Tab-separated table of C-alpha atoms in Angstrom:
chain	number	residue	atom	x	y	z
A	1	UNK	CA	54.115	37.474	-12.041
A	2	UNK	CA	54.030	39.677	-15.126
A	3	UNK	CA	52.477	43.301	-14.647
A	4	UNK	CA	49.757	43.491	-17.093
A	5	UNK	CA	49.752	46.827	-19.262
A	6	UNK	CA	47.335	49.355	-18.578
A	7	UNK	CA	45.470	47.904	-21.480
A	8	UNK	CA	45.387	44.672	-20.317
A	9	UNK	CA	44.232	46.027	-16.742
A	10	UNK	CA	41.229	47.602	-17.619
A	11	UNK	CA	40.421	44.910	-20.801
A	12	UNK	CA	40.404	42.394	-17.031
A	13	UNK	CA	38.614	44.961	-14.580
A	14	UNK	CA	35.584	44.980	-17.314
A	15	UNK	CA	35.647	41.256	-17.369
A	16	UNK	CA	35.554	41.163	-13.787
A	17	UNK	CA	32.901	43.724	-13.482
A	18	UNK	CA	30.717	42.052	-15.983
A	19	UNK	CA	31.639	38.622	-14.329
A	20	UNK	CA	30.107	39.847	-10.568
A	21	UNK	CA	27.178	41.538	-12.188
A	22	UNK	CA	26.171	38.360	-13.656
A	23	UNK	CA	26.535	36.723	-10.242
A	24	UNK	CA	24.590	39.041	-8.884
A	25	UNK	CA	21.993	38.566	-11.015
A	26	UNK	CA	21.725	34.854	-10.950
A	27	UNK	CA	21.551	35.644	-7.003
A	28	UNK	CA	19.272	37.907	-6.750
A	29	UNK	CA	16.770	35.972	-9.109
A	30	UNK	CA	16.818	32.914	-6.969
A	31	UNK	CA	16.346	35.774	-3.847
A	32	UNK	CA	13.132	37.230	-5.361
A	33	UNK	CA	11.551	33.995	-6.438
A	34	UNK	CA	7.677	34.176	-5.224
A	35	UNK	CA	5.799	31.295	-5.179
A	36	UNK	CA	1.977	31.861	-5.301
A	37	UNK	CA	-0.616	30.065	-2.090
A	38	UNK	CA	-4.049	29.252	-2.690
A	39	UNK	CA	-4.994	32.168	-1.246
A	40	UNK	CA	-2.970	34.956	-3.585
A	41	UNK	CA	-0.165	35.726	-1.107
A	42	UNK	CA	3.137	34.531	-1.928
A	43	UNK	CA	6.508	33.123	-0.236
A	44	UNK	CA	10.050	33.628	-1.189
A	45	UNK	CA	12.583	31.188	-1.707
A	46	UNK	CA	14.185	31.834	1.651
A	47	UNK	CA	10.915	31.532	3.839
A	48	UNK	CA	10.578	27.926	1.829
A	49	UNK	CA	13.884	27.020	2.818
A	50	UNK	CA	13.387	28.312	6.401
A	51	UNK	CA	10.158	26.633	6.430
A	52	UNK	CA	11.398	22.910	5.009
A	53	UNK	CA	15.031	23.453	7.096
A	54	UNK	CA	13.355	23.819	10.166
A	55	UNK	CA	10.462	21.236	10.418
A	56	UNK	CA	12.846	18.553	8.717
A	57	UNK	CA	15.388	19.392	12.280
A	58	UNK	CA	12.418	18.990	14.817
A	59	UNK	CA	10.794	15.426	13.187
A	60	UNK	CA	14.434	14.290	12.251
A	61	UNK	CA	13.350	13.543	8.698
A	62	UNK	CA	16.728	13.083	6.665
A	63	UNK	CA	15.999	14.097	3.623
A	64	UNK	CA	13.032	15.851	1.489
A	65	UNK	CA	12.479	16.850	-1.993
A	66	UNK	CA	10.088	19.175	-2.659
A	67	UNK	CA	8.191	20.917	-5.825
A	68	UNK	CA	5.816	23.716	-6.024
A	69	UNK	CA	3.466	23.985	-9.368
A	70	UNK	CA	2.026	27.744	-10.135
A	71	UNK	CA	0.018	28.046	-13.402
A	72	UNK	CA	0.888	24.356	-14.268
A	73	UNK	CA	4.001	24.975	-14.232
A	74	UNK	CA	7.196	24.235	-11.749
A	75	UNK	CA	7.720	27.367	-10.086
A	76	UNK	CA	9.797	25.867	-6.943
A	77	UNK	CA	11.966	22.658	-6.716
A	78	UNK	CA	14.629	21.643	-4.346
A	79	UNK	CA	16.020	18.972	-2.421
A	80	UNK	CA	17.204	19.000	1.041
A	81	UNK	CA	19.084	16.521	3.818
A	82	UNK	CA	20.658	13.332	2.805
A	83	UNK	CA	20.709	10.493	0.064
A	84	UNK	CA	23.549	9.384	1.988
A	85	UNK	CA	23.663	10.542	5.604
A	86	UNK	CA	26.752	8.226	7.249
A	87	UNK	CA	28.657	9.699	3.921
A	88	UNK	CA	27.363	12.610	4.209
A	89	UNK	CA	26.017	12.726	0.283
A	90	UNK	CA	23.217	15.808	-0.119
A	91	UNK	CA	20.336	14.632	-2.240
A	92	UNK	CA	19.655	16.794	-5.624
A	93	UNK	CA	16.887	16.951	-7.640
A	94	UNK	CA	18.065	14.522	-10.057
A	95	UNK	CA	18.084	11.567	-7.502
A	96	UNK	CA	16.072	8.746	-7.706
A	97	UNK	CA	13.582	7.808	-4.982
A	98	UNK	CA	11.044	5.283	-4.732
A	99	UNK	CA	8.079	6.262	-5.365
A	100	UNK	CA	5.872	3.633	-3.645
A	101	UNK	CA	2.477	4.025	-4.514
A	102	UNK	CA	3.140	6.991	-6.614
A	103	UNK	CA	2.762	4.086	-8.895
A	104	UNK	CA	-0.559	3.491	-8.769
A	105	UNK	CA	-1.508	7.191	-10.114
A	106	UNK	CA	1.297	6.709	-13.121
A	107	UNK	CA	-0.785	2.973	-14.020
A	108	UNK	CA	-4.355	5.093	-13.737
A	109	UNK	CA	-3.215	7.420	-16.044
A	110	UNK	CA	-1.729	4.663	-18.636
A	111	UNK	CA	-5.260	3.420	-18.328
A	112	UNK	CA	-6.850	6.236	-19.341
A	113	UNK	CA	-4.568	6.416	-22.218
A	114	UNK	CA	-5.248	3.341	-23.136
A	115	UNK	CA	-9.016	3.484	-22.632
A	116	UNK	CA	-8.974	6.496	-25.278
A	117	UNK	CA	-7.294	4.531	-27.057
A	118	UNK	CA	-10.209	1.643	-27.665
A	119	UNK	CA	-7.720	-1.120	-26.065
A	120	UNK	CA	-9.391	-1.154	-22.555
A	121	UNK	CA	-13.473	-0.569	-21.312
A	122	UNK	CA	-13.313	0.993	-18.037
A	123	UNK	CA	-16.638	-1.586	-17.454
A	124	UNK	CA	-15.883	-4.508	-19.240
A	125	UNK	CA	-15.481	-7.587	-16.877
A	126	UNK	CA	-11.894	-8.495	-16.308
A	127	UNK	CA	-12.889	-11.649	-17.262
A	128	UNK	CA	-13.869	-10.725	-20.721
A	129	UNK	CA	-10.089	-10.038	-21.227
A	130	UNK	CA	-8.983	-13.773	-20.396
A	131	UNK	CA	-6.981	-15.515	-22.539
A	132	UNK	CA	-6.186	-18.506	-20.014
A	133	UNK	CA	-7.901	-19.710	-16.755
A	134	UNK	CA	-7.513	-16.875	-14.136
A	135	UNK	CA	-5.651	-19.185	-11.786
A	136	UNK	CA	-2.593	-19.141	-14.445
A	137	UNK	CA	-2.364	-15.682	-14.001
A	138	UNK	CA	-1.269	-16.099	-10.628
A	139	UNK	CA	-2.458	-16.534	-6.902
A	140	UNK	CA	-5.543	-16.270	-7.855
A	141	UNK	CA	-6.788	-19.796	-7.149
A	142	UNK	CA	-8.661	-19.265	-4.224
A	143	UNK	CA	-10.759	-16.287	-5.902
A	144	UNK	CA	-11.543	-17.892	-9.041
A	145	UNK	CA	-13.810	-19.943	-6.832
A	146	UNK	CA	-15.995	-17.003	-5.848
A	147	UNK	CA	-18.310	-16.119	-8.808
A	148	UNK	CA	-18.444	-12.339	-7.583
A	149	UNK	CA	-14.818	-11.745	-9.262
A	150	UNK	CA	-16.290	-12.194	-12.556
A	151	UNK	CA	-18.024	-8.894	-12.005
A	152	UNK	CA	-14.498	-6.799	-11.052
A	153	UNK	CA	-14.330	-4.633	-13.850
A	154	UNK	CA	-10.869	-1.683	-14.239
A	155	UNK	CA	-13.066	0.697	-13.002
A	156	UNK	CA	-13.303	-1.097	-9.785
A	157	UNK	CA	-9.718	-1.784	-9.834
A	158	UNK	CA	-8.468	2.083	-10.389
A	159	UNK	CA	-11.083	3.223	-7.692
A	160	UNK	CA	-10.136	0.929	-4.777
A	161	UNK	CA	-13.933	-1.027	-4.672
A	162	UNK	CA	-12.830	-4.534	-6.130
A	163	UNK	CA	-13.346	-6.216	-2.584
A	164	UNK	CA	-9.379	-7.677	-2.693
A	165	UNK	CA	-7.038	-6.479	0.130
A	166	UNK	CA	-4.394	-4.282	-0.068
A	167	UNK	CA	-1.587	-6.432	0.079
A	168	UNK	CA	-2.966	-10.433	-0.114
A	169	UNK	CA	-0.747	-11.892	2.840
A	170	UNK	CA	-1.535	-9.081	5.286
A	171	UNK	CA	-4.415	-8.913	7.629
A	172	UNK	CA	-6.746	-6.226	6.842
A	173	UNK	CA	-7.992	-5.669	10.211
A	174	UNK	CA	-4.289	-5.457	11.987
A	175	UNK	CA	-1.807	-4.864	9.053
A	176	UNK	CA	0.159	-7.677	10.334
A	177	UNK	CA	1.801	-10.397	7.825
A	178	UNK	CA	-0.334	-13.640	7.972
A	179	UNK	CA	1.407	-16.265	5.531
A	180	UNK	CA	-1.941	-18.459	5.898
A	181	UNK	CA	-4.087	-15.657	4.028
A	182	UNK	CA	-4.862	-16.275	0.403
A	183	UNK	CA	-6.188	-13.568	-2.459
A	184	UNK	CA	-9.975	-13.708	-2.184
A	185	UNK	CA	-12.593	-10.935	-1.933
A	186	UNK	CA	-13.985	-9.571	1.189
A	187	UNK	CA	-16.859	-7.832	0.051
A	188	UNK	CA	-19.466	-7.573	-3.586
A	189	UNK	CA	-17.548	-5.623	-5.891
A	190	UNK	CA	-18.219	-1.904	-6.659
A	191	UNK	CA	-20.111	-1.744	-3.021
A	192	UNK	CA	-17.750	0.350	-1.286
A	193	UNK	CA	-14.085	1.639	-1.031
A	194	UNK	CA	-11.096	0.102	0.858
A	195	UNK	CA	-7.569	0.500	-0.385
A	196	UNK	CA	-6.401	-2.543	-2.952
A	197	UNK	CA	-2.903	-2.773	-4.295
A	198	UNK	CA	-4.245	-6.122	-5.079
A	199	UNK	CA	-6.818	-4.743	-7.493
A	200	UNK	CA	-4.397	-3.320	-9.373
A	201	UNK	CA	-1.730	-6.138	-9.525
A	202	UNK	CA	-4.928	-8.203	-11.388
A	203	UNK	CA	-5.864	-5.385	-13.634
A	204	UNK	CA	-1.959	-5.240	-14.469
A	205	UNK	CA	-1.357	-8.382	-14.918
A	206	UNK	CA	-4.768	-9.241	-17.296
A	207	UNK	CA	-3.629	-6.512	-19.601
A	208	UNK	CA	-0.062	-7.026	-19.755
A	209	UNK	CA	-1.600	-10.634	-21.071
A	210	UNK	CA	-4.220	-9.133	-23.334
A	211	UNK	CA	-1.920	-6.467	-24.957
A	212	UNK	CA	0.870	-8.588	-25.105
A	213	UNK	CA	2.969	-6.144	-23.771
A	214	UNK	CA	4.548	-5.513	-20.375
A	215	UNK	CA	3.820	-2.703	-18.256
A	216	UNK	CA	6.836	-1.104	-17.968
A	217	UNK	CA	7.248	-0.982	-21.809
A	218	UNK	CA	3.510	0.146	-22.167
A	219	UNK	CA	4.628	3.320	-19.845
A	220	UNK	CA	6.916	3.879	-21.276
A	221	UNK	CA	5.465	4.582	-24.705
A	222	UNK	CA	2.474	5.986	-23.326
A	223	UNK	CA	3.982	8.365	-20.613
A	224	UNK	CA	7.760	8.280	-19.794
A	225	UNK	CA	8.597	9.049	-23.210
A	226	UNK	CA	6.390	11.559	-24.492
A	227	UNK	CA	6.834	13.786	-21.027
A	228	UNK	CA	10.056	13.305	-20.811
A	229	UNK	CA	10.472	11.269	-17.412
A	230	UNK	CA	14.334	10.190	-18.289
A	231	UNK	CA	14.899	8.968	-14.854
A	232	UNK	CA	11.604	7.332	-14.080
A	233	UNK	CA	11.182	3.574	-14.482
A	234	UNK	CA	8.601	0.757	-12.902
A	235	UNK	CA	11.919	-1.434	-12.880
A	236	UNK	CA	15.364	-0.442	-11.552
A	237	UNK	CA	18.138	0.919	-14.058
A	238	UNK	CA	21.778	0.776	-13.795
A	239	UNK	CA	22.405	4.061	-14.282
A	240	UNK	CA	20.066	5.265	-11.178
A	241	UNK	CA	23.112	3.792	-9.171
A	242	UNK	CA	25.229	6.116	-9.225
A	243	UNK	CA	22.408	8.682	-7.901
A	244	UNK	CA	19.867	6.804	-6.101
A	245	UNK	CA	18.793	7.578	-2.434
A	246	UNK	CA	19.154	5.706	0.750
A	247	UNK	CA	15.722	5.554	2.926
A	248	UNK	CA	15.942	5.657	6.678
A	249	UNK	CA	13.047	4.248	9.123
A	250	UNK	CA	11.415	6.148	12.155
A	251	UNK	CA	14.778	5.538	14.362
A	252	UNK	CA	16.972	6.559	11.206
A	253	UNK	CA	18.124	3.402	10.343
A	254	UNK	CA	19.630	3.086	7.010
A	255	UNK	CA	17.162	0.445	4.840
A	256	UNK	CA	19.022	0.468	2.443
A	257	UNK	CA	18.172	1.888	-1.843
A	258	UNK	CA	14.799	0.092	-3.284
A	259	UNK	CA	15.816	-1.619	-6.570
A	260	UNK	CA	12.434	-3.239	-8.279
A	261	UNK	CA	13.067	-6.265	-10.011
A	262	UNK	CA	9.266	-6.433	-11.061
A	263	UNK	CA	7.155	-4.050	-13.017
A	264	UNK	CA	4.274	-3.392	-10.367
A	265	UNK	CA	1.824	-0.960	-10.928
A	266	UNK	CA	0.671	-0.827	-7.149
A	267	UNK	CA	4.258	0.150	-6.072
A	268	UNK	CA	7.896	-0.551	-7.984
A	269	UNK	CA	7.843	3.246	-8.998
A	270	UNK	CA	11.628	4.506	-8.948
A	271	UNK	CA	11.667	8.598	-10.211
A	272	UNK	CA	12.612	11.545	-8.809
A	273	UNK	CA	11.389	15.212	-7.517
A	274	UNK	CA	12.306	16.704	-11.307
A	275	UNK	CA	10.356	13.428	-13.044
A	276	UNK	CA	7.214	13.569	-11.157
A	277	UNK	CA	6.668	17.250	-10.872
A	278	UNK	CA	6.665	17.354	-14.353
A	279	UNK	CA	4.141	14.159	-14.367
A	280	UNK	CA	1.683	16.499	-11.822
A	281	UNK	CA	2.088	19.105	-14.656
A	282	UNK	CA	1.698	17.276	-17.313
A	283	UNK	CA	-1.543	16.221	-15.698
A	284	UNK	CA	-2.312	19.516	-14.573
A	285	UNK	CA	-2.214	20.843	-18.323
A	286	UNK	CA	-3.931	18.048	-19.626
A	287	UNK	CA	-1.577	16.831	-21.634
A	288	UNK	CA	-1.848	13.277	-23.637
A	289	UNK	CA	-5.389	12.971	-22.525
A	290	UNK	CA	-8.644	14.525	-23.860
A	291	UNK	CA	-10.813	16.916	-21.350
A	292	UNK	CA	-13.063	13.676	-21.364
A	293	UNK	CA	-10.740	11.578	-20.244
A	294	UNK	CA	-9.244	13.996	-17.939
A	295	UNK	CA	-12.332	14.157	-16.136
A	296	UNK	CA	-13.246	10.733	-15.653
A	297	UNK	CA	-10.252	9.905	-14.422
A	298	UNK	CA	-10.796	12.538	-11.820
A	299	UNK	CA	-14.514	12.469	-11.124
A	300	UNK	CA	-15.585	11.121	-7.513
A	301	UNK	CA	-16.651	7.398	-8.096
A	302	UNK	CA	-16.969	6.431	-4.981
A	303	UNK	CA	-17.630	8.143	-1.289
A	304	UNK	CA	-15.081	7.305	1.469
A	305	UNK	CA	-16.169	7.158	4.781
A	306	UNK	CA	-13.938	4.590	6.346
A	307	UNK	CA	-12.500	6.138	9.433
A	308	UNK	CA	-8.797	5.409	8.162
A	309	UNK	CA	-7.005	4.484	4.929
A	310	UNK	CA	-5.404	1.768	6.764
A	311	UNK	CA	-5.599	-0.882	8.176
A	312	UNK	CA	-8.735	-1.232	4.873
A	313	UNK	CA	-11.355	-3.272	6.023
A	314	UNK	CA	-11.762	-1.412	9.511
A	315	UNK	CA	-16.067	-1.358	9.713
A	316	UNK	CA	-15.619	2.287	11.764
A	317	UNK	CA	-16.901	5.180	9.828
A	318	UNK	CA	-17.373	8.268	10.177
A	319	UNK	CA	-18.530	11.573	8.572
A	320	UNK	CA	-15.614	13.659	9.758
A	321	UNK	CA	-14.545	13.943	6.112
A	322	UNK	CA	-17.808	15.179	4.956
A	323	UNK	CA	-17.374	18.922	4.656
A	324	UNK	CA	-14.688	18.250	1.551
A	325	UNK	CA	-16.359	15.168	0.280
A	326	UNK	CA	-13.868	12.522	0.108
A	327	UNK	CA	-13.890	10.102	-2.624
A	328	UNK	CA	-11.881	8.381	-4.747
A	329	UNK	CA	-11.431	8.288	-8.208
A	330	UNK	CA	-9.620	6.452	-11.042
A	331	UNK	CA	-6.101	6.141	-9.294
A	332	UNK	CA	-6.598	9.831	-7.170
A	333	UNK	CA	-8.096	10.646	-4.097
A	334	UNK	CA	-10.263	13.333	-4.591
A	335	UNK	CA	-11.608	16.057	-2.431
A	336	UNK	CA	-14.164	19.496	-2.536
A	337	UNK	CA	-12.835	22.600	-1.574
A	338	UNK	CA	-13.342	26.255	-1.688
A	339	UNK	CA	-11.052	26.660	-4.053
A	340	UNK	CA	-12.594	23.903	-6.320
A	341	UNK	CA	-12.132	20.046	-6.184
A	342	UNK	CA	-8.654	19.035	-5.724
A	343	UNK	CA	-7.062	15.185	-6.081
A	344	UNK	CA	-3.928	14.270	-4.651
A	345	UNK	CA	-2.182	11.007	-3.960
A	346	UNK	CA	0.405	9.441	-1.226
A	347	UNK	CA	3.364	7.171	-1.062
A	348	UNK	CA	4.101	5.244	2.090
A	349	UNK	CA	7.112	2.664	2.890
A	350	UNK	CA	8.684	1.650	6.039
A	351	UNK	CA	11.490	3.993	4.863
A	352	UNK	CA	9.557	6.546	2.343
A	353	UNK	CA	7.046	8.933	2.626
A	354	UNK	CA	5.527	10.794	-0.655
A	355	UNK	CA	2.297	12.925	-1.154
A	356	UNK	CA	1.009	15.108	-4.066
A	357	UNK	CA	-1.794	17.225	-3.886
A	358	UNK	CA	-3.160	19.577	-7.188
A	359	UNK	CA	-5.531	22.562	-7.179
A	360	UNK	CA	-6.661	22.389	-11.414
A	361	UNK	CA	-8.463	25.437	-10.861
A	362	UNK	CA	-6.033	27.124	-8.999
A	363	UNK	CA	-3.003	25.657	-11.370
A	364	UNK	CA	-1.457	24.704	-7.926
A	365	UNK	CA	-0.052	21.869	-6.778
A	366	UNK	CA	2.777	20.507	-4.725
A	367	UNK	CA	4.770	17.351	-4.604
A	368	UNK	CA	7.025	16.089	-1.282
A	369	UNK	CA	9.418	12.948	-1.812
A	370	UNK	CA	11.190	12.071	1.133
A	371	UNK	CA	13.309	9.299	2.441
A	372	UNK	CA	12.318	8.988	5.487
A	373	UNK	CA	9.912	7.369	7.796
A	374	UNK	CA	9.036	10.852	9.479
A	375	UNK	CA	8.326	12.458	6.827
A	376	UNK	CA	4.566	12.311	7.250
A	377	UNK	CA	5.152	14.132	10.518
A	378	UNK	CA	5.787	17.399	8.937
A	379	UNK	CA	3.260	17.097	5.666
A	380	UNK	CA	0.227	18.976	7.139
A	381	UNK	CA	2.643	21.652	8.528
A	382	UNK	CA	4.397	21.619	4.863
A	383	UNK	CA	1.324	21.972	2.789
A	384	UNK	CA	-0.237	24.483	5.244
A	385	UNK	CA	2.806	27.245	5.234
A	386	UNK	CA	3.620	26.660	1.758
A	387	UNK	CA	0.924	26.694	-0.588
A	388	UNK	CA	-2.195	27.321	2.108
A	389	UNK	CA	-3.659	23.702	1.890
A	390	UNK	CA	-5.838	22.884	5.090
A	391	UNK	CA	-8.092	20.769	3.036
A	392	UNK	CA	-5.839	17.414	2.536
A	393	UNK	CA	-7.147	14.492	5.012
A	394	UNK	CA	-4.701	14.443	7.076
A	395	UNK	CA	-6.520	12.957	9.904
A	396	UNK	CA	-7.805	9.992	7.197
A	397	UNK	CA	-3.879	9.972	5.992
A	398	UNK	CA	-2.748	9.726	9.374
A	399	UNK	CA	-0.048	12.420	8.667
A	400	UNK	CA	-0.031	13.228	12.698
A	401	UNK	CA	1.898	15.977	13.178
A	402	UNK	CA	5.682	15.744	15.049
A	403	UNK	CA	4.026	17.621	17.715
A	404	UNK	CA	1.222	15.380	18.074
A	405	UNK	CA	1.715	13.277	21.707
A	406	UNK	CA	0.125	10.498	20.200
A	407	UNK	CA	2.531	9.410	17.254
């Protein structure tokens, strides 16, 4: 090897020096990064980590994507574990995950886009917007017999009080599949609240009619575009192959990636942690929507008392939940607490487990992707240690805790 001159030495000692300073800048930045609680105090990066690193080990969740919002902004975001875990593949924060009924709070805010808009009346009768008998719309033969349907307006639909199950072929009082079901109503419209991915399939499918346009094409111009979501889509993509996350039930068993075939609004979401953190902000900051809009779409509509979100049509109540008021509104849950009203939203698949909550007073809000059918074990513990949040329903949410003897 050539001996360089004594020029040439101390030309490469200042390029060297210059070279570790910079590292040790970059390092030291990601070391002093505080995210901001509810409360005022803050956390480093490192206590995150810790935090995430060691609840993910004791609930066996295999992997989790997580994003912290301070002043409307993303102030955290990181992934952790596995898309992969037999190939031992880490997830980023570029992978895709399915977003399950994320969905449903993307379609609620298209509909308040399109509501400013003039193109949809948050109480105009579905059946105003017919352009064919409802039964050509699809399973819907069996409920255009009962007159009540004719009063299910979008409102209804976004706010979970339309009277149609969750899922049509699944027994609202056990959860169990039940082929011999059909899609009818199960109580007067706008008379109380119980879960309806149903209600939103119909509102979905009258306006993809109406407007001529289908939904994943209408979200596309009204949200994925304009902030940015590059690797969101209501419809699987061929270049979310090559980085696209396996989900893993309870026993971590690989089931396999989720690739939607069919634009739903009640659940074909695929995005990932980067995507819908910026979606939470983008809410958070009111962007694409007036303050008007912004707070109808968020204003309580309609008190929950129901002892659990699922199964939906249990008759149990209870006023456990009254101290934070829970209620739903146009595609959010939404909740009182002291730190001002808060709406959040949840995810939930046999191998996927999602939840966002937002403080818009605060300007705080976090968002946990995982795929993994723990990962609802360690959400209360998550959004109590990292951002102070002991106000979420977790009870409701049945988010019991890994500790919990009765999961």
């Amino acid at each position: 090897m050539k001996k360089l001159s004594i020029k040439n030495q101390s030309a490469y000692f200042k390029i060297l020096i210059i070279f570790l300073m910079c590292v040790k800048s970059i390092s030291g930045k990601g070391q002093t990064i505080k995210v901001k609680r509810l409360d005022g105090s803050s956390l480093s990066a490192s206590q995150i980590d810790n935090t995430v690193q060691h609840l993910m080990s004791a609930a066996k969740v295999e992997g989790l994507e997580l994003a912290i919002i301070n002043n409307n902004r993303v102030a955290y975001r990181k992934a952790y574990g596995f898309k992969d875990k037999e190939k031992n593949i880490p997830l980023d924060t570029s992978t895709v995950m399915y977003g399950a009924s994320f969905s449903k709070a993307v379609f609620a805010y298209v509909n308040m886009k399109l509501v400013e808009k003039g193109l949809i009346d948050l109480d105009k009768p579905l059946v105003n917007y017919l352009k064919k008998p409802l039964r050509e719309y699809g399973n819907y033969e069996e409920l255009e017999k009962d007159e009540r349907w004719k009063k299910i307006t979008p409102r209804m639909c976004l706010s979970h009080t339309t009277g149609l199950p969750n899922v049509w072929w699944m027994n609202v009082k056990t959860g169990v599949r039940d082929t011999t079901l059909v899609n009818r109503l199960y109580f007067e419209p706008g008379s109380r609240y119980a879960y309806s991915g149903e209600g939103f399939k119909l509102l979905q499918r009258i306006e993809e009619v109406y407007l001529g346009k289908d939904l994943e094409k209408i979200a596309r111009e009204e949200l994925f575009v304009p902030a940015k979501m590059d690797r969101t889509s209501y419809l699987w993509q061929a270049e979310f192959e090559a980085n696209s996350a396996i989900g893993y039930d309870e026993d971590g068993n690989d089931g396999g990636k989720v690739r939607s075939k069919k634009a739903v609004g009640a659940g074909s979401l695929l995005t990932t942690i980067s995507d819908y953190s910026r979606f939470i902000s983008y809410v958070m900051r009111r962007e694409g929507l007036s303050d008007k809009a912004f707070k109808e779409m968020l204003k309580p509509q309609i008190r929950i008392r129901s002892l659990y979100e699922f199964p939906t049509m249990l008759d149990e109540t209870t006023n456990r939940d009254d101290k934070i008021n829970l209620s739903y509104g146009l595609g959010w849950g939404v909740i009182k607490t002291p730190y001002g009203s808060a709406f959040f939203k949840g995810g939930h698949d046999d191998c996927w487990r999602n939840y966002s909550i937002s403080f818009p007073q605060k300007k705080t809000a976090i968002v946990i992707m995982c795929n993994s059918g723990n990962g609802e074990r360690i959400f209360r513990e998550l959004l109590e240690k990292l951002i102070g949040d002991t106000f979420t329903p977790w009870e409701w949410d049945r988010f019991t805790p890994y500790t919990r003897s009765d999961n």
